[in-house]
XYZ file of C-alpha atoms in Angstrom:
728
model
C 91.653 115.633 103.990
C 89.084 115.106 108.950
C 85.238 117.654 106.770
C 75.965 121.203 102.221
C 74.876 122.523 99.062
C 71.899 123.505 97.504
C 68.442 122.247 99.296
C 68.085 118.301 98.082
C 64.944 119.268 96.034
C 66.232 122.365 94.469
C 67.511 122.337 90.822
C 71.089 122.264 90.620
C 73.335 123.921 88.283
C 72.523 122.669 84.375
C 75.829 120.740 84.495
C 75.463 118.862 87.492
C 72.375 116.532 87.720
C 69.960 116.910 90.830
C 69.769 114.630 93.689
C 66.103 112.707 94.040
C 63.644 114.563 96.048
C 64.094 114.079 99.670
C 61.710 111.760 101.728
C 59.046 113.725 103.454
C 60.316 112.700 106.810
C 63.687 113.485 105.632
C 63.271 116.952 104.445
C 64.243 120.168 106.264
C 61.400 122.082 107.978
C 60.570 125.243 106.048
C 62.245 128.411 107.539
C 58.486 129.781 108.282
C 57.898 126.647 110.532
C 60.902 128.393 112.676
C 59.884 132.204 112.520
C 56.936 131.752 115.002
C 58.568 130.434 118.152
C 60.352 132.908 120.434
C 62.193 130.385 122.331
C 65.990 128.710 120.476
C 64.720 125.436 119.460
C 65.431 122.236 116.995
C 64.156 124.437 114.420
C 67.148 126.830 114.463
C 70.001 123.800 113.787
C 70.733 121.459 111.464
C 72.002 117.668 112.156
C 75.915 117.872 112.436
C 76.098 114.611 110.164
C 73.580 115.780 107.662
C 75.655 118.875 107.647
C 78.924 117.148 107.144
C 77.342 114.887 104.209
C 76.035 118.264 102.480
C 79.460 119.646 102.575
C 80.496 116.452 100.671
C 77.959 116.863 98.324
C 79.538 120.226 97.275
C 82.501 118.536 96.745
C 80.850 116.254 94.358
C 79.441 119.190 92.640
C 83.143 120.352 91.864
C 83.350 116.868 90.200
C 80.438 117.899 88.064
C 81.314 121.543 86.999
C 82.403 121.752 83.661
C 84.321 125.001 84.369
C 86.820 122.718 86.530
C 89.744 121.198 84.363
C 88.979 117.386 83.244
C 91.228 115.434 85.463
C 90.595 117.949 88.594
C 87.142 117.049 88.354
C 88.158 113.472 88.350
C 90.284 114.095 91.531
C 87.120 115.735 92.942
C 85.319 112.787 92.656
C 87.770 110.716 94.096
C 88.138 112.870 97.370
C 84.191 112.865 97.274
C 84.764 109.129 97.812
C 87.524 109.141 100.230
C 85.420 111.543 102.559
C 82.598 109.285 102.385
C 84.719 106.402 103.612
C 86.141 108.189 106.696
C 82.869 109.316 107.420
C 81.536 105.657 107.729
C 84.828 104.480 109.499
C 84.559 107.269 112.227
C 81.273 108.933 112.343
C 78.870 106.088 111.386
C 80.759 103.231 113.705
C 80.901 105.964 116.452
C 76.907 106.169 116.385
C 76.401 102.482 115.876
C 78.321 102.083 119.065
C 76.636 104.933 120.713
C 73.098 103.239 119.814
C 74.355 99.830 121.525
C 75.945 101.447 124.548
C 73.401 104.481 125.367
C 70.271 103.568 123.125
C 68.396 106.610 124.909
C 70.791 109.066 123.654
C 69.207 112.158 122.105
C 71.147 115.056 120.388
C 70.909 118.276 122.108
C 70.137 120.585 119.173
C 67.434 118.444 116.916
C 66.010 116.215 119.361
C 66.929 113.100 117.190
C 68.103 109.748 118.706
C 70.862 107.719 117.513
C 68.402 105.225 115.526
C 66.980 108.360 113.687
C 70.120 109.744 112.772
C 71.405 106.286 111.367
C 68.440 106.202 109.214
C 68.540 109.804 107.975
C 72.228 109.349 107.022
C 71.455 106.490 105.126
C 68.745 107.619 103.224
C 70.959 110.847 102.503
C 74.031 108.763 101.259
C 71.587 106.490 98.852
C 70.100 109.685 97.160
C 73.538 110.916 96.894
C 74.793 108.061 95.213
C 72.461 109.029 92.443
C 73.842 112.291 91.745
C 77.382 110.442 91.746
C 76.289 108.130 89.420
C 75.269 111.182 87.137
C 78.159 113.193 87.612
C 80.416 110.305 86.721
C 78.400 109.395 83.641
C 78.873 112.920 82.663
C 82.532 112.971 83.497
C 83.501 109.821 81.657
C 81.389 111.212 78.437
C 83.863 114.122 78.670
C 86.887 112.266 78.984
C 85.901 110.193 76.215
C 85.486 112.947 73.968
C 88.805 114.020 75.363
C 90.632 110.808 74.238
C 90.440 108.998 77.257
C 88.252 105.841 78.026
C 87.682 103.580 80.464
C 87.396 99.907 78.888
C 83.591 98.706 79.327
C 83.561 94.814 79.134
C 79.831 95.137 77.945
C 80.923 96.363 74.916
C 84.651 95.684 74.160
C 86.614 95.588 71.049
C 88.553 92.664 69.848
C 91.545 94.754 70.283
C 90.810 95.612 73.808
C 89.862 92.070 74.569
C 93.334 90.734 73.164
C 95.180 93.500 75.390
C 92.923 92.355 78.169
C 93.698 89.006 78.184
C 97.459 89.878 77.903
C 96.896 91.907 81.205
C 95.015 88.730 83.138
C 97.680 86.230 81.750
C 100.384 88.683 83.902
C 98.073 88.724 86.929
C 97.079 85.136 86.896
C 99.799 83.818 89.214
C 99.236 86.541 91.682
C 95.279 85.544 92.166
C 94.080 83.671 94.780
C 90.424 82.462 93.944
C 88.244 81.341 96.941
C 85.197 79.366 97.320
C 83.131 79.513 100.183
C 81.022 76.697 101.484
C 80.564 74.378 104.538
C 84.310 73.147 104.634
C 85.720 76.789 103.729
C 84.387 79.805 105.836
C 84.300 83.253 104.389
C 87.556 84.914 104.422
C 88.154 88.267 106.047
C 87.488 91.064 103.862
C 90.331 93.955 104.759
C 88.775 97.484 105.330
C 88.471 99.255 102.239
C 90.029 96.499 99.915
C 88.524 95.461 96.717
C 87.319 91.719 96.172
C 85.547 90.010 93.290
C 82.385 87.970 94.417
C 81.288 85.426 92.317
C 78.237 83.279 91.905
C 79.243 79.565 91.178
C 77.437 76.631 90.093
C 78.208 73.006 89.971
C 76.121 70.034 89.650
C 73.018 72.166 90.427
C 74.698 73.417 93.898
C 75.335 77.342 94.297
C 78.269 78.552 96.130
C 80.354 81.991 96.620
C 83.519 82.678 94.884
C 85.856 85.384 96.351
C 89.239 86.643 94.983
C 91.637 88.961 96.524
C 92.782 91.887 94.827
C 94.894 93.515 97.482
C 98.015 92.881 95.724
C 96.872 93.979 92.299
C 97.313 97.389 90.823
C 94.134 99.057 90.992
C 94.128 99.635 87.015
C 96.658 99.748 83.807
C 96.822 102.488 81.178
C 97.530 101.890 77.576
C 97.578 103.486 74.194
C 95.489 102.357 71.232
C 94.794 104.407 68.075
C 95.695 107.974 69.635
C 93.427 107.250 72.726
C 94.154 106.675 76.027
C 92.546 103.542 77.536
C 92.160 102.484 81.323
C 91.684 98.970 82.181
C 90.211 98.386 85.702
C 91.855 95.524 87.196
C 88.503 94.501 89.193
C 86.603 94.687 86.120
C 89.158 92.602 84.473
C 88.991 90.146 87.055
C 85.419 89.697 86.776
C 85.558 89.504 82.934
C 87.889 86.273 82.639
C 86.387 84.735 86.354
C 85.658 81.543 84.280
C 89.497 81.011 84.137
C 89.793 81.421 87.750
C 86.898 79.021 88.854
C 87.464 76.120 85.918
C 85.322 73.602 87.426
C 82.348 75.765 88.055
C 80.071 77.261 86.126
C 80.217 81.538 86.655
C 76.721 82.882 86.768
C 77.382 86.319 88.089
C 79.744 88.613 89.392
C 80.701 92.031 91.384
C 83.188 93.900 92.926
C 82.324 94.026 97.044
C 84.341 96.349 99.333
C 83.787 96.592 103.069
C 84.009 99.729 105.276
C 85.139 99.092 108.861
C 84.481 100.807 112.026
C 87.849 102.961 112.880
C 86.740 104.664 116.031
C 88.924 102.730 118.573
C 88.150 103.464 122.128
C 91.131 104.380 124.096
C 90.647 102.959 127.924
C 91.574 105.927 130.285
C 93.145 103.138 132.468
C 95.411 102.317 129.576
C 97.992 105.103 131.084
C 98.067 103.508 134.541
C 98.164 100.298 133.634
C 100.868 100.090 130.827
C 103.819 102.466 131.186
C 104.358 102.450 127.390
C 101.354 104.157 125.917
C 103.045 103.930 122.604
C 102.490 99.926 122.608
C 99.366 100.566 123.717
C 98.571 102.612 120.677
C 99.807 100.000 118.267
C 97.539 97.326 119.620
C 94.792 99.535 119.162
C 95.548 100.341 115.707
C 95.562 96.363 115.525
C 92.133 96.132 116.700
C 91.084 98.728 114.326
C 91.916 96.690 111.401
C 89.476 93.923 112.229
C 86.404 95.891 113.705
C 82.612 95.798 112.902
C 81.455 96.047 108.951
C 79.273 99.549 108.846
C 79.174 99.489 104.968
C 79.062 96.750 102.287
C 79.554 98.419 98.770
C 78.791 96.299 95.867
C 79.730 97.251 92.167
C 77.590 95.719 89.339
C 74.410 94.006 89.324
C 74.654 91.028 90.812
C 71.928 88.122 90.252
C 69.755 87.776 93.612
C 71.210 84.643 94.777
C 74.388 86.259 94.704
C 73.338 88.746 96.910
C 71.390 86.442 99.181
C 74.907 84.383 99.493
C 76.746 87.848 100.319
C 74.139 88.723 103.046
C 74.129 85.323 104.457
C 78.027 85.320 105.052
C 78.897 89.034 105.638
C 75.501 89.812 107.780
C 75.289 93.705 106.867
C 71.936 95.214 107.822
C 70.159 95.986 104.403
C 70.553 99.751 104.762
C 74.009 99.428 104.955
C 74.409 98.085 101.589
C 75.025 99.977 98.955
C 74.795 99.288 95.528
C 76.973 101.268 93.325
C 78.125 101.841 89.607
C 81.099 104.142 90.300
C 84.426 102.554 90.327
C 85.957 102.529 94.061
C 89.189 103.345 92.788
C 89.624 106.770 90.866
C 93.156 107.497 90.983
C 94.262 106.936 87.269
C 94.234 110.483 86.571
C 98.116 110.593 87.216
C 99.142 107.946 84.989
C 97.121 109.667 82.285
C 99.391 111.981 79.566
C 97.431 114.904 80.325
C 97.009 117.759 78.216
C 97.744 121.282 79.586
C 93.852 122.454 79.834
C 92.957 119.173 81.741
C 94.599 120.334 84.943
C 94.782 123.132 86.964
C 97.538 125.647 86.039
C 100.874 125.053 88.118
C 100.981 127.154 91.133
C 103.486 127.091 93.924
C 104.016 128.581 97.210
C 106.241 131.865 96.822
C 109.234 132.695 98.822
C 108.336 136.098 99.937
C 110.364 136.189 102.721
C 113.918 137.167 101.938
C 115.476 136.404 105.221
C 118.015 133.510 105.502
C 119.601 131.729 108.595
C 121.061 134.333 110.742
C 118.468 137.074 109.969
C 115.451 135.723 111.451
C 116.274 136.472 115.266
C 116.998 140.231 114.373
C 113.921 140.634 112.059
C 111.797 139.065 114.760
C 112.829 141.326 117.494
C 111.334 144.087 115.504
C 108.727 142.842 113.519
C 105.675 140.061 113.850
C 106.003 137.605 110.434
C 102.564 136.240 109.368
C 103.251 133.441 106.956
C 99.842 132.121 104.732
C 100.212 128.809 103.166
C 99.872 127.525 100.471
C 100.440 131.200 98.923
C 103.837 131.323 100.753
C 106.403 128.862 101.263
C 106.902 127.117 104.775
C 110.637 127.063 104.597
C 111.203 130.043 106.270
C 110.042 128.448 109.539
C 111.989 125.285 109.225
C 115.140 127.790 108.450
C 114.090 129.576 111.630
C 114.737 126.480 113.626
C 117.865 125.566 112.261
C 118.872 129.363 113.410
C 117.734 128.536 116.770
C 119.635 125.157 116.704
C 123.160 126.966 115.941
C 122.480 129.925 117.978
C 124.637 129.773 121.365
C 122.011 131.668 123.076
C 119.011 129.480 122.338
C 118.225 127.258 125.265
C 115.256 125.076 124.204
C 112.813 124.643 121.757
C 109.050 123.258 122.828
C 106.768 122.368 120.029
C 103.338 120.503 119.696
C 102.793 117.954 116.726
C 99.834 116.624 115.564
C 100.503 115.445 111.760
C 103.697 115.318 110.057
C 104.987 114.662 106.613
C 105.910 111.328 105.776
C 109.500 112.727 105.049
C 109.630 115.826 107.394
C 112.034 118.610 106.777
C 111.004 119.963 110.152
C 111.384 116.681 112.162
C 114.963 116.645 110.708
C 115.346 120.287 112.250
C 114.426 119.200 115.633
C 116.480 116.327 115.248
C 119.950 118.348 114.630
C 118.730 120.846 116.966
C 118.788 118.247 119.703
C 122.118 117.022 118.161
C 123.833 120.859 118.790
C 123.162 120.112 122.222
C 119.460 122.008 122.513
C 116.718 121.277 124.941
C 113.923 119.993 122.569
C 110.686 118.735 123.733
C 108.289 117.482 121.211
C 104.811 117.133 122.556
C 103.808 114.174 119.800
C 99.853 113.302 119.719
C 99.768 109.647 119.477
C 95.866 109.624 118.847
C 96.011 111.955 115.701
C 93.111 109.806 113.701
C 94.995 107.835 110.699
C 98.211 109.310 111.336
C 98.500 107.115 114.803
C 101.227 104.708 112.909
C 103.134 107.705 111.496
C 103.373 109.622 114.660
C 104.448 106.221 116.687
C 107.223 106.096 113.934
C 108.428 109.853 114.642
C 108.296 109.393 118.229
C 111.012 106.508 118.264
C 112.829 108.713 115.303
C 112.928 111.837 117.370
C 113.763 109.912 120.691
C 116.958 108.529 119.029
C 117.758 111.781 117.751
C 117.982 113.140 121.450
C 114.656 114.908 121.805
C 112.614 114.684 124.794
C 109.070 113.097 123.644
C 105.819 113.678 125.687
C 102.242 112.531 124.238
C 98.681 114.056 124.920
C 96.729 114.260 128.009
C 94.599 111.552 129.328
C 91.417 112.701 128.172
C 92.173 115.648 125.647
C 93.727 115.556 122.866
C 96.521 118.317 122.045
C 95.408 119.717 118.979
C 97.185 123.008 119.086
C 100.075 124.338 116.909
C 102.437 125.964 119.333
C 106.145 126.439 118.851
C 108.275 128.048 121.348
C 112.202 129.336 121.009
C 113.885 130.201 124.651
C 117.044 132.514 124.492
C 119.248 133.340 127.473
C 120.738 136.843 126.138
C 122.847 137.988 129.060
C 120.592 138.286 132.358
C 117.327 138.389 130.094
C 115.056 135.544 128.695
C 114.062 136.459 125.275
C 111.485 134.063 123.400
C 110.386 133.634 119.956
C 106.835 131.697 119.717
C 104.916 130.525 116.835
C 101.117 129.798 116.625
C 99.310 128.581 113.625
C 96.277 127.171 112.395
C 97.532 123.999 110.853
C 99.991 121.289 111.129
C 103.641 121.316 110.877
C 103.381 119.470 107.819
C 105.222 120.645 104.410
C 103.098 118.687 102.493
C 99.568 119.663 103.424
C 100.890 123.209 103.500
C 101.004 123.132 99.853
C 97.198 122.045 99.870
C 95.789 123.647 102.730
C 94.975 127.401 103.541
C 96.384 128.145 106.609
C 98.092 130.819 108.661
C 101.337 130.555 111.023
C 102.130 133.894 113.229
C 105.767 134.340 114.733
C 106.264 136.789 117.352
C 108.894 137.988 119.890
C 106.123 139.464 122.024
C 107.447 138.772 125.640
C 104.092 137.991 127.221
C 102.715 135.694 124.657
C 106.254 133.768 125.160
C 105.673 133.866 128.638
C 101.859 132.503 128.258
C 103.456 129.557 125.983
C 105.972 128.718 128.718
C 103.323 128.487 131.247
C 101.289 126.172 128.821
C 104.373 123.550 128.070
C 105.103 123.594 131.651
C 101.348 122.449 132.372
C 101.317 119.814 129.331
C 104.984 118.336 130.616
C 103.302 117.821 133.900
C 100.148 116.120 132.251
C 97.953 119.162 133.327
C 95.285 121.189 131.467
C 96.886 124.438 130.820
C 95.086 127.354 133.043
C 94.212 130.694 131.364
C 97.061 133.082 130.384
C 97.015 136.618 129.427
C 97.515 136.687 125.706
C 97.329 133.220 124.512
C 93.884 131.758 124.901
C 93.978 127.588 125.350
C 90.966 125.514 125.259
C 89.214 123.554 127.279
C 89.371 126.423 130.103
C 90.176 129.644 128.631
C 88.838 130.240 124.967
C 85.188 129.359 124.671
C 84.697 131.596 127.840
C 86.665 134.478 126.393
C 84.573 134.206 122.772
C 81.373 134.429 124.406
C 82.927 137.561 126.216
C 83.676 139.070 122.897
C 80.456 138.242 121.486
C 78.845 139.932 124.521
C 80.871 142.737 123.554
C 79.518 142.996 120.096
C 75.918 142.561 121.681
C 76.343 145.559 123.735
C 77.054 147.908 120.398
C 73.443 146.523 118.962
C 73.345 147.076 115.287
C 77.113 148.678 115.653
C 78.418 145.354 116.753
C 80.073 143.165 113.845
C 81.551 139.498 114.199
C 83.018 137.687 111.377
C 84.434 134.193 111.646
C 86.187 131.501 109.569
C 86.313 127.857 110.679
C 86.057 124.735 109.389
C 82.991 123.560 111.460
C 80.339 124.730 113.898
C 78.148 122.853 116.141
C 78.937 123.840 119.923
C 75.419 124.543 121.134
C 76.314 127.677 123.532
C 78.646 129.436 121.091
C 75.520 129.200 118.310
C 72.941 130.586 120.963
C 75.324 133.316 121.485
C 75.530 134.208 117.722
C 71.595 133.938 117.499
C 71.507 136.646 120.873
C 73.786 138.578 118.521
C 71.416 138.458 115.587
C 68.488 139.219 117.824
C 70.438 142.463 119.014
C 71.232 143.696 115.655
C 74.768 142.635 115.213
C 75.981 141.580 111.835
C 77.342 138.059 112.265
C 79.294 136.628 109.076
C 80.361 133.116 109.427
C 82.720 131.493 106.862
C 82.244 127.845 107.187
C 83.502 125.261 105.120
C 81.991 122.033 106.448
C 79.666 121.770 109.040
C 77.343 124.218 110.148
C 74.628 123.346 112.567
C 73.333 126.958 112.830
C 70.348 128.101 110.320
C 71.120 131.696 108.752
C 68.130 134.212 108.003
C 65.526 132.631 110.251
C 63.117 135.785 110.998
C 63.318 136.470 115.002
C 66.512 134.364 115.234
C 69.213 134.572 112.834
C 68.417 137.240 109.888
C 71.456 138.916 110.627
C 73.654 135.967 110.259
C 75.230 134.956 107.003
C 77.162 131.776 106.334
C 79.562 131.085 103.175
C 81.359 128.208 102.402
C 84.201 128.124 100.293
C 85.212 124.780 98.461
C 87.891 125.173 95.799
C 91.309 123.757 94.195
C 92.888 124.117 97.936
C 91.138 123.102 101.484
C 90.339 125.731 103.282
C 91.475 125.199 106.846
C 92.452 128.344 108.765
C 90.627 129.481 111.706
C 90.059 133.229 112.350
C 88.314 135.083 114.799
C 87.133 139.251 114.397
C 85.097 140.939 116.747
C 84.277 144.691 115.781
C 85.326 146.892 112.935
C 88.195 149.285 112.278
C 91.598 149.939 114.327
C 89.628 148.755 117.630
C 88.582 145.416 116.344
C 90.175 142.094 118.508
C 91.608 139.731 115.860
C 92.512 135.812 116.621
C 94.000 133.276 114.882
C 94.250 129.529 116.176
C 94.181 126.026 115.826
C 90.404 125.118 116.910
C 87.090 125.266 115.127
C 83.994 125.524 117.101
C 82.942 121.876 117.502
C 82.162 120.433 120.755
C 85.680 118.472 120.373
C 87.852 121.765 120.142
C 85.845 124.047 122.761
C 85.647 121.178 125.256
C 87.825 117.918 124.799
C 90.897 119.312 122.901
C 93.930 121.669 124.541
C 93.845 124.527 121.127
C 95.992 127.857 121.352
C 94.613 130.765 119.832
C 96.603 134.537 119.951
C 95.669 138.036 119.317
C 97.186 139.433 115.996
C 98.034 142.900 117.016
C 100.647 144.780 114.480
C 99.421 146.888 112.040
C 100.735 144.717 108.965
C 99.708 141.164 110.342
C 96.352 142.563 110.840
C 96.121 143.996 107.659
C 96.957 140.464 105.900
C 94.368 138.497 108.053
C 91.760 140.800 107.448
C 92.516 140.727 103.707
C 91.841 136.918 103.869
C 88.296 137.662 105.572
C 87.816 140.194 102.875
C 88.818 137.816 100.025
C 86.166 135.229 101.099
C 83.647 137.693 101.559
C 83.934 138.835 97.659
C 84.219 135.231 96.058
C 81.184 134.749 93.988
C 83.028 131.658 92.173
C 83.690 129.088 94.777
C 81.646 130.346 97.704
C 78.391 128.719 98.257
C 75.696 130.806 100.870
C 73.773 129.107 103.119
C 69.755 129.625 103.125
C 67.340 129.857 105.749
C 66.362 126.068 105.321
C 69.645 124.637 105.392
C 70.514 124.582 101.844
C 73.298 126.079 99.858
C 73.060 128.154 96.691
C 76.022 129.424 94.274
C 76.125 132.455 92.513
C 74.191 131.987 88.956
C 76.504 134.205 87.416
C 80.148 134.590 88.985
C 81.813 138.057 88.001
C 84.629 138.100 90.010
C 87.738 136.135 91.191
C 88.164 133.083 93.654
C 89.458 133.718 96.803
C 92.096 131.450 96.459
C 93.302 132.954 93.323
C 93.141 136.392 94.337
C 95.097 135.565 97.509
C 97.689 134.092 95.659
C 98.754 137.174 93.977
C 98.143 138.916 97.288
C 100.737 137.327 99.126
C 102.897 137.291 96.737
C 103.226 141.095 97.406
C 104.144 140.489 101.186
C 107.652 140.878 101.452
C 109.879 140.353 104.531
C 113.116 141.861 103.915
C 116.324 141.483 106.417
C 117.412 144.417 108.543
C 120.182 146.590 107.676
C 123.342 145.876 109.210
C 124.067 147.905 112.376
C 126.658 150.434 112.341
C 129.361 150.049 114.323
C 129.969 152.943 116.748
C 133.415 154.858 115.978
C 135.568 154.437 119.442
C 137.382 157.831 120.336
C 141.040 157.870 121.322
C 140.008 158.179 125.367
C 137.569 155.057 124.796
C 140.241 153.122 122.970
C 142.936 154.086 125.570
C 140.864 153.774 128.694
C 137.837 151.671 127.662
């Protein structure tokens, strides 16, 4: 799932332990410090990386919220860990690289150099570990009260010891213990894989022992006396380590795990020198596996000499080494027999579109169709592709693909359309991080099925969610265009809140055709009339729309929902809006580098983050109020990468029904005092102490269940008179 809660020295909710107080040099300046200047400066902004870490802390708070079902809390804790892994692999890896290549670089918002950023990141992660430990401890206590225990070998019963010994005997032949000494160098540690490390002694000589766990299941679940018990494999191996190193005395053990830099750099000459870009990407993926270690995690309390041996052989800087008391693998919730109240009540996407294959073209010629995930099913869009595949008037299907499900029904529909003789073009972005291999495999499959496959532009990732169906109806050319905020992925459409607009608007279709024509020729799309694309058209138009609200003064209104915000030009313009008296409300799930509520700067700006059961992912832009408001949706956030380095696509939402539905999403977020966090002037986040309403996601499930799309009645055939029958 790509990705700030209360200030770190503000008390947290009663059931969630607060993080330790911030060090003085890491503390955010008080809002009063930013009120005196008249020039927009660093005090108005928050560092991008620290803002993301605060977002992940809000995820962690969900794991500590007693109102969340027990196993869902465990899932949130696992999500927190996975998010942090990716943060180190991508963001920290890139910062370390930048610090080497550009040591004098400073951030344009905060003025910090890379060394300062990295120091603050490491300190914040270390502080969050204390909250993670407290949340995990509280969670284990609640699970134990519910009859679920994680076996603790420090106080294991005889029965559990006997069961553990049996499991270890089953695993023994799969375990490969190694000794690291002068004749046996340190083995390569795979990214994010756990290993058991042991301090060994033999005849007064100390050495390091390493045990691979990559072929092992992470845990075993069994029942004893009515309780469900979880046996973590790394703890099991540590307990029986003396049986693996029989000729040595085992003095100390711990579990270790390394995180490696995954930010591979693509040589811009690669395309010119290598005709097969797909093969080049495969080489880069192999390179990623062996990149620099950016973090070492140690689970347990290793003896000093064991720490020294790990430092000697791994050479990870001390500030990038983190001692943990929380297991690295927490996915065992799915293996438990869960009581009904331990999980969220089951809710599935509702099929509110009553159209069937053969109904779509007639319906769309008269109506726009808006789909909202996960509240509504993605199936209608897949059915539309099948209808296009079988319609003799359809000439071509063009689509941009960024992330696909492992077993994609949409890809199957595209392959079927190609088999039916349609001209199917798939722009498949091979650089979708951590989905590169999946996309490489799909590019081969789609080519074999008869689709034309092209890749993204050399310097811009194609991140747009755009599909164009072209029909030849007599002498006329007609279009059906789909513009979305999220990927064409049936799995994530059940987990991410996204929007998908399908329209037969002729100008939007012509704009989409021009965009695809540019992409096929390896060019950045030029500005078009109704579809706004980045990097050339969207940001200038966005700034114009903000200027339009500034001209209205206190009557102006801006409401934006995105995942992240750090574009300096956009943030400065939003401050201009606030200074003009414009009401600005921002719904930003993750990174927000703009501080709201600063007197004289952003006092008319509010920022809210919703963190709940589903990942908020839709991008919505509203300028003005009432019928004159401009409403847009699209694929891009307000990060520099979206406005400057990616091809994104946005469209105006113009029909009364679709506008009403989009605006209802914004209204639901506005009312959410259950899962909504409000950003304060000092960059911290606060949650409503006494929620009285309903979470926005729960409300939208009910709202979109009522939004129906029914087939049009069949057209009445005109009766032919006798004269027409005789003479035509």
